[in-house]
mmCIF file of C-alpha atoms in Angstrom:
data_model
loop_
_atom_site.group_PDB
_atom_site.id
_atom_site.type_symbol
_atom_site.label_atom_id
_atom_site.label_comp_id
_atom_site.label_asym_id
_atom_site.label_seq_id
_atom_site.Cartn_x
_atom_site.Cartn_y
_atom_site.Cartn_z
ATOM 1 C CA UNK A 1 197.356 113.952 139.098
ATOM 2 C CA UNK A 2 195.791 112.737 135.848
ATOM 3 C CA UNK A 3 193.659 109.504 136.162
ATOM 4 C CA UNK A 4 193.177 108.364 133.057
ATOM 5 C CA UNK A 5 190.519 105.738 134.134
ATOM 6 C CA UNK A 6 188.419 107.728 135.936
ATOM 7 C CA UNK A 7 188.344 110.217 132.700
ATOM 8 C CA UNK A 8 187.099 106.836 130.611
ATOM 9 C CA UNK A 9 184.338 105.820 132.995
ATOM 10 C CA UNK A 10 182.670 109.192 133.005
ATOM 11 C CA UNK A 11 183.086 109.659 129.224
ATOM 12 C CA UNK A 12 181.159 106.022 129.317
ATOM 13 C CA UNK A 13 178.625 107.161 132.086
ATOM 14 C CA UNK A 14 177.904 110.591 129.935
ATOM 15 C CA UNK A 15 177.224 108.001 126.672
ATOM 16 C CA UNK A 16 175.269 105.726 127.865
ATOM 17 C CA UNK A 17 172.900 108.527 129.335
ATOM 18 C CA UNK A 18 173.027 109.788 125.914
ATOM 19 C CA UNK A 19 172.351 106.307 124.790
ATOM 20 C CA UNK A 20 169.608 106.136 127.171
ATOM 21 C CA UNK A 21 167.836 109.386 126.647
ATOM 22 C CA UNK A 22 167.880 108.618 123.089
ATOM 23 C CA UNK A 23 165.707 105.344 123.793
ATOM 24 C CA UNK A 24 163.490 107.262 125.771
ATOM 25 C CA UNK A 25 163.032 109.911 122.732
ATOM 26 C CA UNK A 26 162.634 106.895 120.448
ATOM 27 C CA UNK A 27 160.027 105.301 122.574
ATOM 28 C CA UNK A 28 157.814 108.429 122.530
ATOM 29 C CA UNK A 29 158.101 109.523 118.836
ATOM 30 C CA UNK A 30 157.456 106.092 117.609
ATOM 31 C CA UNK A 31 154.230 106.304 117.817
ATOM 32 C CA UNK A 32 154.099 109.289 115.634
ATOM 33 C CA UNK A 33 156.587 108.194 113.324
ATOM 34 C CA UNK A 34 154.605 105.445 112.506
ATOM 35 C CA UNK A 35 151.250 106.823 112.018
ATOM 36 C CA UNK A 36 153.436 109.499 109.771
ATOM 37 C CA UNK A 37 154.758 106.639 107.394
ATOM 38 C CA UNK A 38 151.440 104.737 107.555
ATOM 39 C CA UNK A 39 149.653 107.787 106.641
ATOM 40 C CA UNK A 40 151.208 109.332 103.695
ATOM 41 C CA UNK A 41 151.333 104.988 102.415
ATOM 42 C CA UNK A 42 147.516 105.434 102.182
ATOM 43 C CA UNK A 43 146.992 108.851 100.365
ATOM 44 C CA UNK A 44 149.806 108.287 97.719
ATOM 45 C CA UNK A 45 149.624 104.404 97.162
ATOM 46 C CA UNK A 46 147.272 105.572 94.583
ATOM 47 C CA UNK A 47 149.981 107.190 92.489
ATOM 48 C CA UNK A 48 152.547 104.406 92.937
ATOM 49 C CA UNK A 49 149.509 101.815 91.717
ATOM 50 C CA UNK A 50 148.250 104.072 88.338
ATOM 51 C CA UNK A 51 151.668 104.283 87.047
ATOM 52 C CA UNK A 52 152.341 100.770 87.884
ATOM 53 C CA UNK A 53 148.918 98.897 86.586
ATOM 54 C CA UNK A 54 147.503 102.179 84.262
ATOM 55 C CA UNK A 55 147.310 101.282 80.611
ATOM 56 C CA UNK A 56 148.831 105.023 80.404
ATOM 57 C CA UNK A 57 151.542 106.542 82.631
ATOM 58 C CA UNK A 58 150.127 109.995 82.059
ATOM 59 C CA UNK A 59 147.314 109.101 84.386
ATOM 60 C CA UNK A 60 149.822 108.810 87.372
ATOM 61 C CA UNK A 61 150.242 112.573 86.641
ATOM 62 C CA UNK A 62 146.643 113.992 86.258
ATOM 63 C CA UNK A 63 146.257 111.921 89.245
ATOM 64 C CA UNK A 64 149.001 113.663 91.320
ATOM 65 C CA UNK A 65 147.809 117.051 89.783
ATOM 66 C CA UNK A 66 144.299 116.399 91.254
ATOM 67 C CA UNK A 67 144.840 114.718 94.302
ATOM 68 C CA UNK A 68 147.659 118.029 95.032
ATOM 69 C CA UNK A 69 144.672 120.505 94.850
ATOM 70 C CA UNK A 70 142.743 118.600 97.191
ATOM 71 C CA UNK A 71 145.559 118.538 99.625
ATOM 72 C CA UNK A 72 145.341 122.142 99.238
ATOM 73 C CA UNK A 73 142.261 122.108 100.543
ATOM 74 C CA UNK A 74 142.499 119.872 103.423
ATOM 75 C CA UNK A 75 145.403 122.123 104.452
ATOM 76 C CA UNK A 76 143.109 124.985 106.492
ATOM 77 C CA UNK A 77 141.348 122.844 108.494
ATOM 78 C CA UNK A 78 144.976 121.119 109.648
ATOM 79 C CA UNK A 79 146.598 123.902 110.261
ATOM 80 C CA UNK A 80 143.317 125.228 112.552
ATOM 81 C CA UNK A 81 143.983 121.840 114.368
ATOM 82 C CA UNK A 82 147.442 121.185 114.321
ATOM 83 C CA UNK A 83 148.358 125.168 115.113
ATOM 84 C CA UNK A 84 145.449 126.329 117.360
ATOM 85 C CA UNK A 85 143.414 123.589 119.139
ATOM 86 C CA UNK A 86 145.455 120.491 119.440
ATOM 87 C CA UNK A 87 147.375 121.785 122.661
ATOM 88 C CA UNK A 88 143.824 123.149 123.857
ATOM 89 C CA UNK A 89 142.295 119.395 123.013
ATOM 90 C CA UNK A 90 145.516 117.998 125.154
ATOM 91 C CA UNK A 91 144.948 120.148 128.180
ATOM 92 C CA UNK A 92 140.888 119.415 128.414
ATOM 93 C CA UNK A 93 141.924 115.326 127.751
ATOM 94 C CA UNK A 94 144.567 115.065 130.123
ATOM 95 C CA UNK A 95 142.384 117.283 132.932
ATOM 96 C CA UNK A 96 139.696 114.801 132.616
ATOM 97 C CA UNK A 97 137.192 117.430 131.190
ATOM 98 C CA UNK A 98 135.786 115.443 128.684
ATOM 99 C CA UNK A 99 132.219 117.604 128.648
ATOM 100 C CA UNK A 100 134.147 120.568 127.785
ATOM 101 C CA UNK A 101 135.750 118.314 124.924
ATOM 102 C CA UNK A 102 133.195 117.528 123.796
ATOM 103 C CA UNK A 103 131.508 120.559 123.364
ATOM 104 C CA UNK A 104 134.557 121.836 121.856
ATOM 105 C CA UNK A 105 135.065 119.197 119.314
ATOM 106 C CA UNK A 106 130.793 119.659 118.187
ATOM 107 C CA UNK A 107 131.758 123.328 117.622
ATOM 108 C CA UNK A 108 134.672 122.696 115.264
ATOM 109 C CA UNK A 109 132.187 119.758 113.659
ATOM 110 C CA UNK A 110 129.725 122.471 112.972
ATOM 111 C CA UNK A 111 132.189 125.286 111.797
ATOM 112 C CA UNK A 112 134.341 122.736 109.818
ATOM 113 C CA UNK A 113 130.532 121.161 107.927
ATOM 114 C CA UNK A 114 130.112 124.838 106.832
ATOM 115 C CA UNK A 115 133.095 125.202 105.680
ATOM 116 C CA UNK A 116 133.297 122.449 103.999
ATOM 117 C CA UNK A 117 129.991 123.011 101.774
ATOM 118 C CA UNK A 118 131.082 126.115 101.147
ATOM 119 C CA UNK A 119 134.473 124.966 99.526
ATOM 120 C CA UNK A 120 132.743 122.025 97.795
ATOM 121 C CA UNK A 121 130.385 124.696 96.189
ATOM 122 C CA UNK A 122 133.356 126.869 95.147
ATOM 123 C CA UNK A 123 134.808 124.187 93.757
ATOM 124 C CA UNK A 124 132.078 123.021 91.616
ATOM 125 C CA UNK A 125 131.953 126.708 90.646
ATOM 126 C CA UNK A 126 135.003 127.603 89.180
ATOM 127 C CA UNK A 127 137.193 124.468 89.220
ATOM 128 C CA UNK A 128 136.842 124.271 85.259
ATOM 129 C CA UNK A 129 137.965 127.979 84.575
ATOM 130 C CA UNK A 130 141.038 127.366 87.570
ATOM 131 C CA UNK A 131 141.905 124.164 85.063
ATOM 132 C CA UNK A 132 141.898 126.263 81.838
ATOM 133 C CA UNK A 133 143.950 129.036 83.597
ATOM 134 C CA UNK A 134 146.484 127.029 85.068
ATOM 135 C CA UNK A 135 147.110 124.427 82.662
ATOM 136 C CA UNK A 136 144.920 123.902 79.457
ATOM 137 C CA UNK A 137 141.979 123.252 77.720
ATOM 138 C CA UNK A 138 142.990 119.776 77.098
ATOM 139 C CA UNK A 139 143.787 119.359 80.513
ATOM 140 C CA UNK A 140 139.779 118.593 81.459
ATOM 141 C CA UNK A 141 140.352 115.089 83.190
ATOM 142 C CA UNK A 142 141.776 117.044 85.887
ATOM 143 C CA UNK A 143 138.741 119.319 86.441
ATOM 144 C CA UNK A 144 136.915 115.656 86.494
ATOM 145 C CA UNK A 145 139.063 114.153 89.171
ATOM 146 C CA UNK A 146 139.023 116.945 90.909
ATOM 147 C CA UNK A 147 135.682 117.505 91.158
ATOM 148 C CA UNK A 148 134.951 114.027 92.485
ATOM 149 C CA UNK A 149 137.565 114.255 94.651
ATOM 150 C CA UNK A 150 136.535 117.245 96.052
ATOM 151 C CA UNK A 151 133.280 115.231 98.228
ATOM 152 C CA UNK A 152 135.796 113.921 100.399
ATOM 153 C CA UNK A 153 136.737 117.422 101.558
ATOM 154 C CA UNK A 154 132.791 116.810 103.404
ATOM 155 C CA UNK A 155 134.230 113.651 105.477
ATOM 156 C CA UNK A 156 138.006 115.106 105.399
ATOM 157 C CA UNK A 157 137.172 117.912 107.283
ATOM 158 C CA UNK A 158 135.203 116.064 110.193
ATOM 159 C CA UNK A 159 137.868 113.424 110.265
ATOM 160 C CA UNK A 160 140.011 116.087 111.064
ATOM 161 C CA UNK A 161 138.723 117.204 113.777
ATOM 162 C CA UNK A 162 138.501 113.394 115.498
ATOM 163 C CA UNK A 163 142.332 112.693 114.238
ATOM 164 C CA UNK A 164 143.113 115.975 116.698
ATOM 165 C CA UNK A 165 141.125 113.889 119.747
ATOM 166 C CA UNK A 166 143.056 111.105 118.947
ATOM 167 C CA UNK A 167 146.147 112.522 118.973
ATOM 168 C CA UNK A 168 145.548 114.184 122.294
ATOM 169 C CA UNK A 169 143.759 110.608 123.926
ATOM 170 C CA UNK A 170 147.525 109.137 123.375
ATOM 171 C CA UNK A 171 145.608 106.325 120.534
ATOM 172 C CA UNK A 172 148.157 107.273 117.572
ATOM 173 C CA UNK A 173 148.935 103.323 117.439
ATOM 174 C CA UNK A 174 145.095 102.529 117.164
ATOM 175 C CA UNK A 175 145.528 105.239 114.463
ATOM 176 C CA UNK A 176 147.946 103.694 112.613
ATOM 177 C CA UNK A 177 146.290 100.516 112.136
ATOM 178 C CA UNK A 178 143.618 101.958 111.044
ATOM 179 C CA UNK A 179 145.243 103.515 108.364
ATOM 180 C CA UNK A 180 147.625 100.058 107.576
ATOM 181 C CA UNK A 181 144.510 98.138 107.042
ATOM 182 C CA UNK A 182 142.352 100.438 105.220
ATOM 183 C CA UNK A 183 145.976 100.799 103.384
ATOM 184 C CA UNK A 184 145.800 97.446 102.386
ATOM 185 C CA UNK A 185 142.018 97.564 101.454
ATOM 186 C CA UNK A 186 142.357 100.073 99.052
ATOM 187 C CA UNK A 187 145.872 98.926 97.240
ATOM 188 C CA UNK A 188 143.393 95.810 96.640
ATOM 189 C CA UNK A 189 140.365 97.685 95.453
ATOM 190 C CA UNK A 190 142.449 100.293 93.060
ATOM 191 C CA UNK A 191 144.868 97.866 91.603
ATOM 192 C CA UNK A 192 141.320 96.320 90.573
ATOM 193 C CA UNK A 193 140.072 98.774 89.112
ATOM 194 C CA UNK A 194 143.280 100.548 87.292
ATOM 195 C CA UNK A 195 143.356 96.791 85.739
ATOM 196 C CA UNK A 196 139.796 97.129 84.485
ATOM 197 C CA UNK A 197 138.106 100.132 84.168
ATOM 198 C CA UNK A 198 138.620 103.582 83.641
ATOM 199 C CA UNK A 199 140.761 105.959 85.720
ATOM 200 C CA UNK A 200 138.125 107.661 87.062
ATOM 201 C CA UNK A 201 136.771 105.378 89.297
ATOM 202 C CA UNK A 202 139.877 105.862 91.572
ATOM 203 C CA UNK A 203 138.424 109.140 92.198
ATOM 204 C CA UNK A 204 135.021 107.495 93.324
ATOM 205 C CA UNK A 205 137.462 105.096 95.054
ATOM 206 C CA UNK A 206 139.219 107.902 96.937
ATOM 207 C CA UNK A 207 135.849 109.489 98.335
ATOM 208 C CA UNK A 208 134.808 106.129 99.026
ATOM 209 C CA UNK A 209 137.650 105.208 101.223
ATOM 210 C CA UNK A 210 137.426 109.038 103.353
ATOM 211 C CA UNK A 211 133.988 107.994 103.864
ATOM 212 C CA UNK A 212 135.158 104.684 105.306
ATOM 213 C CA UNK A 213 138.208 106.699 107.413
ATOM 214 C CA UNK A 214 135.327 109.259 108.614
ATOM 215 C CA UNK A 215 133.496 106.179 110.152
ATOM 216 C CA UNK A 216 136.171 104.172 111.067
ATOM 217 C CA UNK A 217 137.225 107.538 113.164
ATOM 218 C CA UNK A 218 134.119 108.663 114.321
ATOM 219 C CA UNK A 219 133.014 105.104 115.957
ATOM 220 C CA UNK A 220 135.970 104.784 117.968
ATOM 221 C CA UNK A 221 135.583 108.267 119.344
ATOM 222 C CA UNK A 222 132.587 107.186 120.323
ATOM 223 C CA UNK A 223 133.819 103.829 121.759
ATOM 224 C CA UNK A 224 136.639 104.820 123.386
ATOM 225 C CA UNK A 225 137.445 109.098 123.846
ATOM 226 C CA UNK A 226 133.504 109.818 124.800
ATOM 227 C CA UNK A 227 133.300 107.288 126.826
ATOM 228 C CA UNK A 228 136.628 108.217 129.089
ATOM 229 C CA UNK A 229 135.300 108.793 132.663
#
């Protein structure tokens, strides 16, 4: 016969193992979600701060024009990591092979520094023609911010390569303080200088602060991933 009871309890068994696996899934992508929203807070609170503090809006979007290109080329590099070596950088972690890590993370260093200059270089080269073919003439504070901008691609590019070790050590949360309080430092630093100088110096402010990231990164692989036994 039809037991309407027992029908109820395992409808309320099968959601709260729904309920329960959904927790777990929460619990493991927190991490990530977190070091997402953190993240993208410290490469476009420079935007959000020009168009809020700039004595001209049209700043914000020269800015965004500039800091775009550069994004385009930080994307390589990521997508080497993020597509190629990041499940290789998991397996050698979580085996304990931290010699062969090693090794493997001074290779990408090395291929990533070359690349690097050689993009920098490029840059230099033609990023004033690019400007005048894309957009105009007039358009020249953009070939300016970028080509400031584009010294970070130097420390980008190694920081890169860390982030990936990171990721695979399980330290997103160390990650994402990092990038809260350097957040924080540099909201300070550029609503400073929007207020009082020229728009240019958020460019030298943006190199500045991948410098800072580069460090920040590479000391506590050395701290805390090189020295896993």
């Amino acid at each position: 016969y039809f037991n309407f009871r027992d029908i109820i309890n395992k409808i309320k068994i099968f959601e709260f193992k729904i309920f329960l696996n959904s927790i777990i899934i929460i619990k493991d992508t927190f991490p990530f979600g977190i070091n997402g929203i953190v993240f993208y807070l410290y490469y476009f609170c420079d935007l959000v701060i020009i168009y809020k503090f700039g004595s001209d809006k049209t700043y914000a979007g020269n800015f965004s024009l500039s800091l775009s290109f550069i994004f385009l080329l930080y994307l390589i590099p990521t997508i080497t990591i993020d597509k190629f070596y990041i499940n290789q950088f998991y397996t050698l972690f979580n085996n304990r092979k931290f010699i062969e890590l090693k090794k493997l993370t001074n290779n990408m260093q090395y291929l990533f520094t070359g690349y690097a200059l050689l993009v920098i270089f490029l840059t230099i080269l033609f990023i004033n023609d690019i400007i005048i073919f894309l957009y105009e003439e007039k358009y020249h504070i953009l070939s300016d911010l970028i080509l400031i901008m584009s010294f970070s691609i130097f420390f980008r590019y190694s920081t890169i390569v860390l982030n990936g070790i990171v990721h695979a050590g399980s330290y997103l949360l160390y990650c994402s303080f990092f990038w809260f309080v350097l957040t924080i430092v540099k909201v300070i630093t550029n609503i400073y200088i929007v207020s009082y100088f020229n728009i240019i110096y958020v460019a030298y402010s943006f190199v500045l602060f991948e410098i800072l990231v580069f460090i920040i990164f590479y000391i506590f692989n050395q701290l805390k991933i090189n020295n896993e036994k």
